[in-house]
Amino acid sequence: MTFDTLAARALDTATSSGASYADIRFDDGRAERAEVRNGDVVTLADSRSCGYGIRALVDGAWGFAASARLDDTGVDETAALAVAIAKAGAAIAKHRFAQAPTERYVDTFRTPVVRDPASVPLGDRVALLLDVERALHATSSIRVGRAWIDLWQTEKVFYSTTGSRIAQTILQSGSGCSALAVNDDDAQDRSYPGDIGLYQSGGWEIVDAAALRENAARIGEEATQLLSAPQCPSGVRDVILGGSQVSLQIHESLGHAAELDRIMGWEANFSGTSFLRASELGKLRYGSPHVTIVIDNTMPRGFATVGYDDEGSKSVVDDIVRDGVLVGFESSRDTARTIGRATNACVRAENWRNVPMIRMCNLNLLPGNVPFDALFDGVDDGIYMESNRSWSIDDHRLNFQFGCQIGWEIKGGKKTRMVKNPTYAGVTPQFWNACDAVADEHSWVAWGTPNCGKGEPMQTGRTAQAASPARFRNVRVGVGYDA
Amino acid sequence: MLDDFDAHKAIAEANERHEHAVGGEGPHAPKPHARWVPLAAALLAVVAAIASLLSNKSGTEAMALKNQAIFLRTEAADSYSFYESKSIKQHLYEALRDANPTMTASVQTKLATIAKRESSEKKPILAKARAQEEQAKTASERSERFAHAHEVMEGGVTLFEVAIAIVSIAALTSSTFLIYFAAVAATGGLGIVLYGLSLQ
């Protein structure tokens, strides 16, 4: 199906109605999910949604409207509505950040795929999940076993009045499993990979890479062992976080904090604001010199990897924290201009009906130069924690407390006994400044997050934070401590 | 398909074949048993229709019970999660009390009270989760019984259909042997259907 004719009509209608710039984004998305719980297939969902969103710029104000009516009348009405909304905004706007872009791209992008998920029969997918879920019941203490697969394919075509025409085919896949062990005194959860599964861009090879069959029994056994494990000790200790937990740490304490729209107060009503200020660029020591965090929306397998964002900007690699110093924010064209920068193409909409806004994309902690095992060297008394279990952070993204599913004490540089209910707390810049080592590229994984919420009406975004395990010194561990 | 079995159509076809068989003259004059063959076909068709109805009912019941089992398992999983959250709170309050030796006795008592409350509140939640899990298990087992019964009864319905077909052929060929064969098939079908009903 080609959208060229409808797009031309929509853009003509918008400009003839008074827009100085307009773009239209067609989005045809398919989402498939299969889930098995305790031997039953509890979810087999296959949904598709197709429509378009139109942005119109009038006198420095944006209007947005969306529709699923793929005919002349539909695009005419929707384009006119977008312009009308822009005019209404222009009539009352005190500050006008928006300017018409000048970039023009005619390009295509397709997620590199090794194995098309469509080539994997539904029966094989379900058989995999049934096998994995069965293996989770490694002991009789496992009362709830779950295994799931998510697949997305999105066709997007973006047109603008500057002459851009960008066609993208984006495939994203993910899978995971979890086991809940229960006895008369306690219940303990374990999941794999990480806390929500492995989500990346690509095809069935992402599901294969998760190696669910190979790890399910171990996860069930660990959940059972946690039932009789001692409580994680409390106090100030050194902490090593597993890669998926570092990923969540990035997501919550930097990813959201460095969204420029939050910093400008545009998200204060729902998502919150940020403790960061634009004036701190290049000055704030966000973390130790071991901490370099970059946006890379071009990386293979990154869950948020695309060719272009949803306002037609080309994906780039851009520093956010370089050697510990805050040097950038996630931005759109308009927000970036306010700080004298160019956009780093972090604008996304959940689907055709949602307005594009700044979203965390691939935000990666670059790997360090020590092997994972070497992180334990020099830790006399510490805790190694894996897989998030709970998170709590204030709406400035400054004070946080996270809980993990499993931990191990570290004594004399060695990983020793397992502990349950490990938690740690901190203040964002203090915590990142306490990082004194990041594991190397051998344990670096592009962890994806399929359920990031932001905006009002809320949009669910697919983000990623590639990370390897990292070590932090003198962290407040557990719930009781003498600070 | 068995689900599409049409008793009226089967009877009409049997009657048509009967008419064709008995309608001739001279050497093709009707034999005595040809008069009750259509009646037998009609009776078999009625029994087959009833068996098909019972079989489909069993299949529907199996699916309904499976849905109920999944629903109960989901409720059990939710209850286990609730139990887990209570356990976490209990253990964290206990840890908080134990890790702060300098805290006052009153604070220690307060923390211990909260931990004890969480501990006592979680017990009925665990019992509820286990009961829901047991109910789910029962529903799932019943679902499997109904599903198995459905499969067995479908075999019986098939034999009834075979019997009807054989009766029709017997009417056309005036074969007494085939009549006996049809009787065996019908008896077998009846036995299998009754066995299927006993499995529910």
XYZ file of C-alpha atoms in Angstrom:
683
model
C 0.000 0.000 0.000
C 1.380 3.392 -0.886
C 0.516 6.493 1.050
C 2.024 8.970 -1.436
C -1.260 10.283 -2.805
C -2.922 10.664 0.577
C 0.193 12.289 2.001
C 0.377 14.845 -0.806
C -3.265 15.691 -0.286
C -2.871 16.055 3.475
C 0.152 18.338 3.158
C -1.587 20.434 0.479
C -4.634 20.795 2.696
C -2.504 21.790 5.679
C -0.524 24.438 3.803
C -3.557 25.826 2.047
C -5.246 26.096 5.460
C -2.422 28.264 6.762
C 0.349 25.931 7.981
C 3.893 27.097 7.306
C 5.068 23.519 7.713
C 3.325 20.173 8.041
C 4.229 16.540 8.199
C 2.248 13.326 8.129
C 3.334 10.008 9.583
C 1.571 6.836 8.483
C 1.977 4.003 10.944
C 0.858 0.428 10.317
C 1.779 -1.594 13.382
C 1.296 -5.245 14.199
C 1.825 -6.649 17.690
C 1.844 -10.332 18.583
C 2.061 -11.801 22.072
C 2.026 -15.352 23.338
C 2.167 -16.235 27.015
C 2.056 -19.508 28.895
C 1.308 -19.693 32.598
C 1.384 -22.914 34.609
C 1.009 -25.064 31.528
C -1.839 -23.096 29.972
C -1.636 -20.772 27.006
C -3.184 -17.706 28.599
C -2.480 -15.196 25.840
C -2.401 -15.493 22.066
C -2.859 -11.995 20.763
C -2.305 -10.603 17.300
C -3.370 -7.021 16.737
C -2.886 -4.508 13.982
C -3.489 -0.781 13.915
C -3.096 1.514 10.933
C -3.574 5.253 10.719
C -1.744 8.539 10.516
C -0.889 11.597 12.556
C -0.485 15.062 11.106
C 1.528 17.874 12.646
C 0.976 21.428 11.447
C 2.952 24.529 12.361
C 1.221 27.901 12.440
C 2.927 31.016 13.703
C 5.301 29.112 15.955
C 2.685 26.793 17.456
C 2.087 23.141 16.737
C -1.191 21.406 16.109
C -1.629 17.665 15.947
C -4.483 15.481 14.794
C -4.742 11.813 13.936
C -7.130 9.510 12.161
C -7.518 6.000 10.846
C -9.620 7.172 7.881
C -7.415 6.387 4.923
C -9.361 8.350 2.314
C -9.424 11.851 0.870
C -12.090 13.107 3.230
C -10.246 11.656 6.220
C -6.932 13.323 5.449
C -8.611 16.603 4.547
C -10.493 16.758 7.816
C -7.523 15.649 9.877
C -5.114 18.101 8.244
C -7.606 20.922 8.708
C -8.062 19.961 12.365
C -4.311 19.944 12.957
C -4.067 23.426 11.474
C -7.032 24.649 13.499
C -5.430 23.380 16.710
C -2.151 25.055 15.763
C -3.963 28.329 15.152
C -5.716 28.069 18.483
C -2.372 27.491 20.172
C -0.765 30.364 18.294
C -3.517 32.681 19.477
C -2.587 32.188 23.141
C 1.061 31.084 23.119
C 3.389 33.207 25.231
C 6.563 31.482 24.116
C 7.074 30.206 20.627
C 9.774 27.599 20.435
C 8.739 25.975 17.213
C 10.312 26.644 13.868
C 9.803 24.930 10.552
C 12.575 22.419 9.903
C 14.589 22.649 6.728
C 15.947 19.115 6.500
C 14.833 16.960 3.621
C 15.389 13.221 3.566
C 14.261 10.714 0.974
C 15.319 7.417 2.409
C 14.334 3.978 3.601
C 15.302 2.007 6.678
C 14.702 -1.620 7.565
C 15.696 -3.344 10.795
C 18.344 -5.959 10.002
C 16.737 -9.342 10.553
C 18.403 -12.742 10.550
C 15.219 -14.771 10.829
C 11.818 -13.342 10.063
C 9.481 -14.160 12.989
C 6.719 -14.800 10.450
C 8.678 -17.864 9.349
C 8.325 -19.408 12.793
C 5.000 -21.270 13.016
C 2.732 -20.340 15.880
C 2.858 -23.948 17.046
C 6.638 -23.763 17.384
C 6.408 -20.534 19.355
C 3.892 -22.024 21.770
C 5.890 -25.257 22.035
C 8.940 -23.232 23.059
C 6.964 -21.432 25.743
C 5.436 -24.656 27.050
C 8.892 -26.261 27.251
C 10.355 -23.260 29.047
C 7.461 -22.923 31.465
C 7.628 -26.617 32.288
C 11.358 -26.347 32.986
C 10.741 -23.475 35.408
C 9.015 -25.939 37.740
C 12.361 -27.340 38.794
C 11.054 -27.848 42.330
C 7.639 -28.327 43.879
C 7.909 -24.868 45.455
C 7.332 -23.152 42.119
C 3.690 -22.157 42.179
C 3.564 -19.744 39.251
C 5.614 -20.174 36.093
C 5.358 -17.819 33.145
C 6.981 -17.603 29.737
C 6.225 -15.093 26.997
C 7.148 -13.842 23.549
C 6.416 -10.391 22.101
C 6.855 -9.496 18.438
C 6.265 -6.154 16.750
C 6.449 -5.095 13.135
C 5.857 -1.456 12.308
C 5.680 0.110 8.870
C 6.124 3.860 9.014
C 6.150 6.378 6.202
C 6.897 10.005 6.986
C 6.259 12.908 4.603
C 6.832 16.586 5.149
C 6.350 19.814 3.301
C 10.134 20.119 3.003
C 9.984 17.128 0.651
C 10.976 14.380 3.026
C 9.743 10.876 2.342
C 11.067 8.330 4.813
C 9.836 4.731 4.729
C 10.823 2.481 7.625
C 10.160 -1.144 8.514
C 10.954 -1.760 12.160
C 10.977 -5.209 13.739
C 11.306 -5.676 17.492
C 11.230 -8.912 19.416
C 11.446 -10.050 22.994
C 10.921 -12.985 25.289
C 11.343 -13.965 28.912
C 10.249 -16.224 31.717
C 9.670 -16.010 35.455
C 9.130 -18.340 38.387
C 7.491 -17.633 41.723
C 8.493 -19.954 44.567
C 6.275 -20.116 47.639
C 6.478 -21.758 51.043
C 4.723 -21.197 54.368
C 6.997 -18.314 55.268
C 7.875 -16.515 52.071
C 7.489 -16.037 48.325
C 10.360 -15.254 45.982
C 10.362 -14.277 42.337
C 13.022 -14.860 39.705
C 12.874 -13.862 36.071
C 15.121 -14.216 33.084
C 16.746 -12.580 31.178
C 16.937 -9.606 33.495
C 13.699 -8.636 35.137
C 11.440 -8.361 32.084
C 13.135 -10.444 29.425
C 15.401 -9.675 26.509
C 13.949 -7.078 24.135
C 15.864 -5.886 21.116
C 15.266 -4.852 17.528
C 15.464 -7.756 15.132
C 13.639 -10.951 14.378
C 13.431 -14.420 15.857
C 17.177 -14.397 16.497
C 16.422 -12.193 19.517
C 14.212 -14.918 20.964
C 16.932 -17.478 20.261
C 19.536 -15.241 21.908
C 17.544 -15.200 25.136
C 18.264 -18.940 25.543
C 15.162 -19.477 27.651
C 15.240 -23.269 27.456
C 18.824 -23.354 28.682
C 18.175 -21.157 31.711
C 14.630 -21.878 32.854
C 15.479 -24.690 35.281
C 18.216 -22.591 36.909
C 15.760 -19.737 37.430
C 13.278 -22.077 39.098
C 16.001 -23.449 41.351
C 17.226 -19.985 42.313
C 13.719 -18.868 43.220
C 13.427 -21.915 45.460
C 16.826 -21.320 47.061
C 15.828 -17.749 47.844
C 13.059 -19.029 50.113
C 15.620 -20.280 52.583
C 18.284 -17.669 51.912
C 19.115 -15.168 54.661
C 17.932 -11.596 54.494
C 20.301 -9.200 52.733
C 22.341 -7.420 55.394
C 21.943 -3.701 55.863
C 24.594 -1.034 55.999
C 26.966 0.892 53.807
C 28.654 -1.526 51.447
C 30.178 -1.867 48.046
C 27.678 -3.016 45.449
C 28.034 -4.736 42.104
C 24.929 -4.494 39.960
C 24.137 -6.963 37.209
C 23.788 -5.579 33.697
C 19.991 -5.453 33.578
C 19.877 -3.602 36.913
C 22.460 -1.084 35.665
C 20.191 -0.693 32.648
C 17.252 0.169 34.883
C 19.461 2.493 36.917
C 20.355 4.367 33.729
C 16.737 4.430 32.645
C 15.343 5.865 35.849
C 18.124 8.094 37.124
C 19.556 9.441 33.879
C 17.252 8.531 31.010
C 14.227 10.353 32.362
C 16.237 13.018 34.133
C 17.952 14.042 30.887
C 14.809 14.416 28.791
C 14.929 18.037 27.776
C 11.151 18.473 27.813
C 11.111 17.386 31.468
C 13.931 19.772 32.224
C 11.908 22.568 30.592
C 8.923 21.683 32.762
C 6.711 20.386 29.978
C 6.076 17.083 31.739
C 5.608 18.429 35.241
C 1.916 17.615 35.344
C 2.361 13.886 34.963
C 5.805 12.381 34.523
C 7.538 14.977 36.627
C 10.472 17.297 36.200
C 14.216 16.845 36.586
C 16.919 17.837 39.012
C 19.088 18.698 35.983
C 19.346 22.201 34.541
C 20.376 23.256 31.073
C 22.904 25.591 32.663
C 24.718 22.551 34.100
C 25.767 21.250 30.694
C 29.488 20.747 30.640
C 29.753 21.553 34.346
C 27.905 18.969 36.416
C 29.945 15.969 37.432
C 27.137 13.508 37.014
C 29.272 10.451 37.606
C 32.797 9.229 37.966
C 35.197 9.216 34.996
C 34.165 5.588 34.420
C 30.705 6.722 33.434
C 30.140 7.569 29.781
C 26.570 7.346 28.583
C 25.605 7.981 24.976
C 22.529 8.051 22.813
C 23.023 5.669 19.927
C 19.915 5.143 17.866
C 21.947 3.554 15.096
C 23.284 0.547 17.025
C 22.446 -2.933 15.747
C 19.901 -4.707 17.959
C 19.149 -1.605 20.007
C 15.485 -1.863 20.921
C 14.934 1.768 19.927
C 17.075 1.690 16.793
C 15.453 3.382 13.800
C 16.667 5.256 10.764
C 14.757 8.425 11.617
C 12.696 9.625 14.531
C 9.044 10.624 14.344
C 9.717 14.212 13.371
C 11.915 13.108 10.495
C 15.351 13.628 12.045
C 18.111 11.190 11.203
C 19.323 8.909 14.001
C 22.636 9.937 15.508
C 25.160 9.064 18.177
C 25.430 11.754 20.819
C 27.031 12.049 24.249
C 24.924 12.633 27.338
C 27.560 11.951 29.975
C 31.178 11.921 28.835
C 33.775 10.715 31.351
C 31.368 11.559 34.135
C 30.468 15.058 33.006
C 26.958 15.943 31.876
C 27.288 17.121 28.280
C 23.919 16.575 26.628
C 20.205 15.900 26.869
C 17.722 13.853 24.929
C 16.052 16.372 22.660
C 13.745 17.279 19.829
C 14.345 19.967 17.223
C 12.484 22.631 19.153
C 13.883 21.843 22.589
C 17.436 21.454 21.312
C 17.263 24.887 19.711
C 16.560 26.466 23.089
C 19.989 25.338 24.326
C 21.774 26.048 21.073
C 22.071 22.450 20.005
C 20.853 20.277 17.172
C 18.336 17.552 17.868
C 19.633 14.092 18.660
C 16.506 12.560 17.156
C 14.815 11.274 20.291
C 11.260 12.047 19.240
C 8.846 9.133 19.178
C 5.139 8.447 19.286
C 3.686 5.201 20.557
C 1.670 4.854 17.357
C -0.137 6.866 14.731
C -2.701 8.322 17.113
C -0.184 9.796 19.549
C 1.641 13.083 19.351
C 5.412 12.628 18.967
C 7.449 13.759 21.964
C 10.904 13.288 23.452
C 11.448 9.688 24.475
C 14.405 7.879 25.870
C 15.792 5.812 23.007
C 19.006 3.758 23.077
C 20.856 5.285 26.009
C 23.940 3.235 26.650
C 26.563 3.044 29.356
C 29.716 2.356 27.408
C 31.578 -0.736 28.566
C 34.640 -0.416 30.723
C 37.889 -2.275 30.468
C 37.732 -4.943 33.157
C 36.242 -8.416 32.877
C 33.089 -9.015 34.870
C 34.830 -11.345 37.318
C 37.434 -8.683 38.037
C 34.723 -6.415 39.468
C 34.762 -8.607 42.564
C 38.453 -8.023 43.162
C 39.040 -5.537 45.883
C 35.542 -5.847 47.364
C 36.034 -6.979 50.947
C 32.447 -6.648 52.040
C 29.781 -6.104 49.456
C 26.666 -7.349 47.711
C 26.177 -8.433 44.129
C 22.586 -7.838 43.011
C 20.738 -8.975 39.930
C 17.396 -8.369 38.230
C 15.117 -5.600 39.364
C 12.206 -6.336 41.639
C 10.971 -2.885 42.581
C 11.847 0.708 41.941
C 11.024 3.970 43.590
C 12.346 7.355 42.556
C 11.093 10.854 43.109
C 9.739 12.952 40.261
C 12.970 14.965 40.064
C 14.820 11.682 39.522
C 17.151 12.390 42.398
C 16.421 10.154 45.397
C 15.847 6.505 44.657
C 15.522 3.091 46.234
C 15.628 -0.050 44.157
C 15.090 -3.654 45.101
C 16.497 -6.658 43.277
C 15.341 -10.245 43.026
C 18.536 -11.882 44.173
C 21.843 -11.032 45.765
C 25.057 -12.641 46.866
C 27.376 -11.468 49.553
C 30.902 -10.631 48.493
C 33.580 -11.421 51.033
C 37.245 -10.943 50.369
C 36.717 -10.511 46.663
C 34.631 -13.681 46.327
C 30.941 -14.154 45.632
C 29.646 -16.155 48.598
C 26.207 -16.969 50.015
C 22.922 -16.026 48.392
C 20.766 -13.375 50.112
C 17.171 -12.406 49.556
C 15.358 -9.077 49.299
C 18.454 -7.023 48.456
C 17.788 -3.306 48.167
C 19.919 -0.215 47.775
C 19.275 3.497 47.888
C 21.041 6.623 46.795
C 21.060 10.115 45.406
C 21.585 10.092 41.658
C 24.853 12.070 41.179
C 26.387 10.678 44.381
C 25.579 7.179 43.264
C 27.014 7.535 39.760
C 30.096 9.223 41.212
C 30.571 6.131 43.364
C 31.006 3.991 40.262
C 34.617 2.882 40.113
C 34.448 0.146 37.477
C 32.303 -0.959 34.564
C 32.673 -4.431 33.099
C 33.944 -4.786 29.561
C 32.148 -5.467 26.301
C 31.948 -9.226 26.901
C 29.131 -8.705 29.386
C 27.591 -5.716 27.600
C 23.961 -6.332 26.597
C 21.507 -4.073 24.804
C 18.729 -4.357 27.380
C 15.391 -3.177 26.072
C 12.463 -1.781 28.029
C 9.120 -2.352 26.298
C 6.928 -0.562 28.829
C 8.253 2.927 29.483
C 5.420 5.298 30.301
C 5.383 9.015 29.661
C 3.058 11.790 28.581
C -0.567 12.541 29.091
C -2.448 10.828 27.537
C 0.192 8.301 28.491
C 2.249 6.664 25.794
C 4.130 3.417 26.199
C 7.566 3.633 24.658
C 10.131 1.012 23.711
C 13.483 2.136 25.003
C 16.864 0.546 25.564
C 19.832 0.995 27.842
C 22.763 -1.152 26.894
C 24.938 -1.857 29.895
C 27.340 -4.255 31.493
C 27.637 -4.921 35.234
C 29.202 -2.116 37.239
C 30.670 -1.597 40.693
C 29.692 1.151 43.113
C 31.463 1.983 46.355
C 29.893 2.771 49.722
C 26.266 2.385 48.800
C 23.433 2.308 51.308
C 22.245 -1.286 51.218
C 19.136 -2.719 52.836
C 16.557 -0.890 54.844
C 18.364 -0.342 58.083
C 21.609 1.565 58.175
C 23.416 4.237 60.065
C 23.940 6.852 57.410
C -17.955 -32.986 9.558
C -19.815 -34.529 12.462
C -20.847 -31.119 13.699
C -22.691 -30.614 10.413
C -24.667 -33.830 10.666
C -28.186 -33.253 9.443
C -30.661 -35.877 10.601
C -33.435 -34.665 8.280
C -31.165 -34.850 5.276
C -29.951 -38.321 6.203
C -33.538 -39.548 6.604
C -34.569 -37.990 3.306
C -31.636 -39.581 1.536
C -32.412 -42.965 3.068
C -36.056 -42.627 2.040
C -35.029 -41.655 -1.456
C -32.793 -44.669 -1.731
C -35.579 -46.814 -0.325
C -38.055 -45.492 -2.867
C -35.577 -46.181 -5.569
C -35.029 -49.696 -4.254
C -38.686 -50.686 -3.846
C -40.151 -48.765 -6.745
C -39.410 -51.365 -9.467
C -41.563 -54.101 -10.961
C -41.121 -57.815 -11.742
C -37.768 -59.205 -10.813
C -36.971 -56.014 -8.872
C -40.018 -56.226 -6.638
C -39.408 -55.194 -3.033
C -38.142 -57.762 -0.575
C -39.892 -58.016 2.798
C -37.102 -56.406 4.883
C -36.972 -53.367 2.610
C -39.979 -51.893 4.375
C -38.322 -51.453 7.727
C -34.910 -50.401 6.408
C -35.892 -46.712 6.051
C -37.307 -46.812 9.543
C -34.031 -48.209 10.868
C -32.108 -45.499 9.026
C -34.372 -42.859 10.497
C -33.928 -44.205 14.009
C -30.165 -44.390 13.593
C -30.129 -40.805 12.345
C -32.046 -39.621 15.389
C -29.744 -41.481 17.773
C -26.702 -40.135 15.918
C -28.036 -36.609 16.216
C -28.583 -37.014 19.967
C -25.098 -38.524 20.370
C -23.625 -35.642 18.397
C -25.443 -33.170 20.618
C -24.120 -34.816 23.773
C -20.627 -34.956 22.346
C -20.641 -31.272 21.414
C -22.002 -30.395 24.841
C -19.101 -32.244 26.398
C -16.640 -30.361 24.194
C -18.189 -27.027 25.097
C -18.092 -27.916 28.789
C -14.408 -28.828 28.443
C -13.602 -25.401 27.013
C -15.654 -23.587 29.637
C -13.907 -25.485 32.410
C -10.505 -24.779 30.874
C -11.344 -21.075 30.831
C -12.414 -21.315 34.445
C -9.157 -23.086 35.325
C -7.095 -20.364 33.640
C -9.105 -17.684 35.408
C -8.614 -19.368 38.778
C -4.895 -19.818 38.128
C -4.641 -16.133 37.359
C -6.417 -15.333 40.605
C -4.094 -17.698 42.442
C -1.073 -15.999 40.849
C -2.415 -12.630 41.963
C -2.907 -13.945 45.488
C 0.620 -15.365 45.536
C 1.927 -11.962 44.438
C -0.008 -10.324 47.255
C 1.477 -12.885 49.636
C 4.927 -12.097 48.232
C 4.473 -8.384 48.865
C 3.389 -9.052 52.447
C 6.422 -11.294 52.940
C 8.780 -8.637 51.605
C 7.318 -6.032 53.937
C 7.542 -8.364 56.917
C 11.160 -9.270 56.241
C 12.188 -5.696 55.561
C 10.641 -4.479 58.818
C 12.391 -7.275 60.667
C 15.665 -6.348 58.976
C 15.158 -2.693 59.791
C 14.620 -3.574 63.467
C 17.617 -5.899 63.605
C 20.015 -3.591 61.778
C 19.623 -0.602 64.051
C 20.720 -1.493 67.559
C 20.712 2.145 68.584
C 17.027 2.699 67.963
C 14.770 3.165 70.945
C 12.836 0.310 72.430
C 9.542 1.891 71.456
C 10.590 2.130 67.814
C 11.823 -1.445 67.920
C 8.509 -2.536 69.349
C 6.638 -0.623 66.698
C 8.649 -2.230 63.895
C 8.188 -5.656 65.423
C 4.456 -5.045 65.655
C 4.258 -4.092 61.999
C 6.303 -7.132 60.987
C 4.062 -9.363 63.097
C 0.956 -7.840 61.553
C 2.282 -8.435 58.029
C 3.122 -11.987 59.022
C -0.340 -12.687 60.382
C -2.085 -10.990 57.453
C -0.198 -12.965 54.870
C -1.244 -16.366 56.185
C -4.887 -16.239 55.039
C -3.673 -14.825 51.713
C -1.475 -17.866 51.240
C -4.350 -20.146 52.192
C -6.572 -18.382 49.690
C -3.953 -18.694 46.953
C -3.577 -22.395 47.615
C -7.346 -22.881 47.601
C -7.628 -21.042 44.296
C -4.829 -23.143 42.900
C -6.602 -26.304 44.043
C -9.860 -25.118 42.479
C -7.986 -24.406 39.262
C -6.503 -27.868 39.341
C -9.931 -29.425 39.862
C -11.421 -27.386 37.030
C -8.549 -28.309 34.761
C -8.918 -32.009 35.546
C -12.654 -31.850 34.912
C -11.960 -30.031 31.652
C -9.655 -32.820 30.565
C -12.269 -35.432 31.460
C -14.926 -33.650 29.392
C -12.490 -33.194 26.522
C -11.646 -36.899 26.569
C -15.329 -37.803 26.745
C -15.951 -35.551 23.749
C -13.256 -37.308 21.766
C -14.634 -40.739 22.644
C -18.222 -39.807 21.823
C -17.165 -38.395 18.485
C -15.986 -41.901 17.671
C -19.432 -43.221 18.565
C -21.150 -40.641 16.388
C -18.900 -41.648 13.530
C -19.955 -45.266 13.919
C -23.618 -44.218 13.834
C -22.989 -42.394 10.585
C -21.251 -45.427 9.189
C -24.253 -47.520 10.226
C -26.636 -45.152 8.446
C -24.541 -45.335 5.315
C -24.454 -49.131 5.452
C -28.226 -49.298 5.937
C -28.632 -47.108 2.886
C -26.391 -49.384 0.859
C -28.273 -52.400 2.197
C -31.517 -50.855 0.996
C -30.060 -50.350 -2.442
C -28.517 -53.792 -2.703
C -31.130 -55.720 -0.691
C -28.259 -57.222 1.275
C -29.168 -58.876 4.557
C -25.499 -59.243 5.393
C -25.025 -55.483 5.314
C -27.987 -55.017 7.606
C -26.231 -57.138 10.217
C -23.043 -55.203 9.627
C -24.908 -51.934 10.169
C -26.401 -53.332 13.368
C -22.924 -54.117 14.654
C -21.711 -50.607 13.815
C -24.735 -49.018 15.484
C -24.317 -51.169 18.595
C -20.650 -50.255 18.743
C -21.501 -46.576 18.355
C -24.048 -46.774 21.135
C -21.567 -48.502 23.410
C -18.865 -45.930 22.743
C -21.225 -43.019 23.322
C -22.391 -44.514 26.616
C -18.779 -45.090 27.610
C -17.991 -41.478 26.712
C -20.858 -40.266 28.885
C -19.506 -42.306 31.778
C -16.169 -40.510 31.479
C -17.603 -37.058 32.209
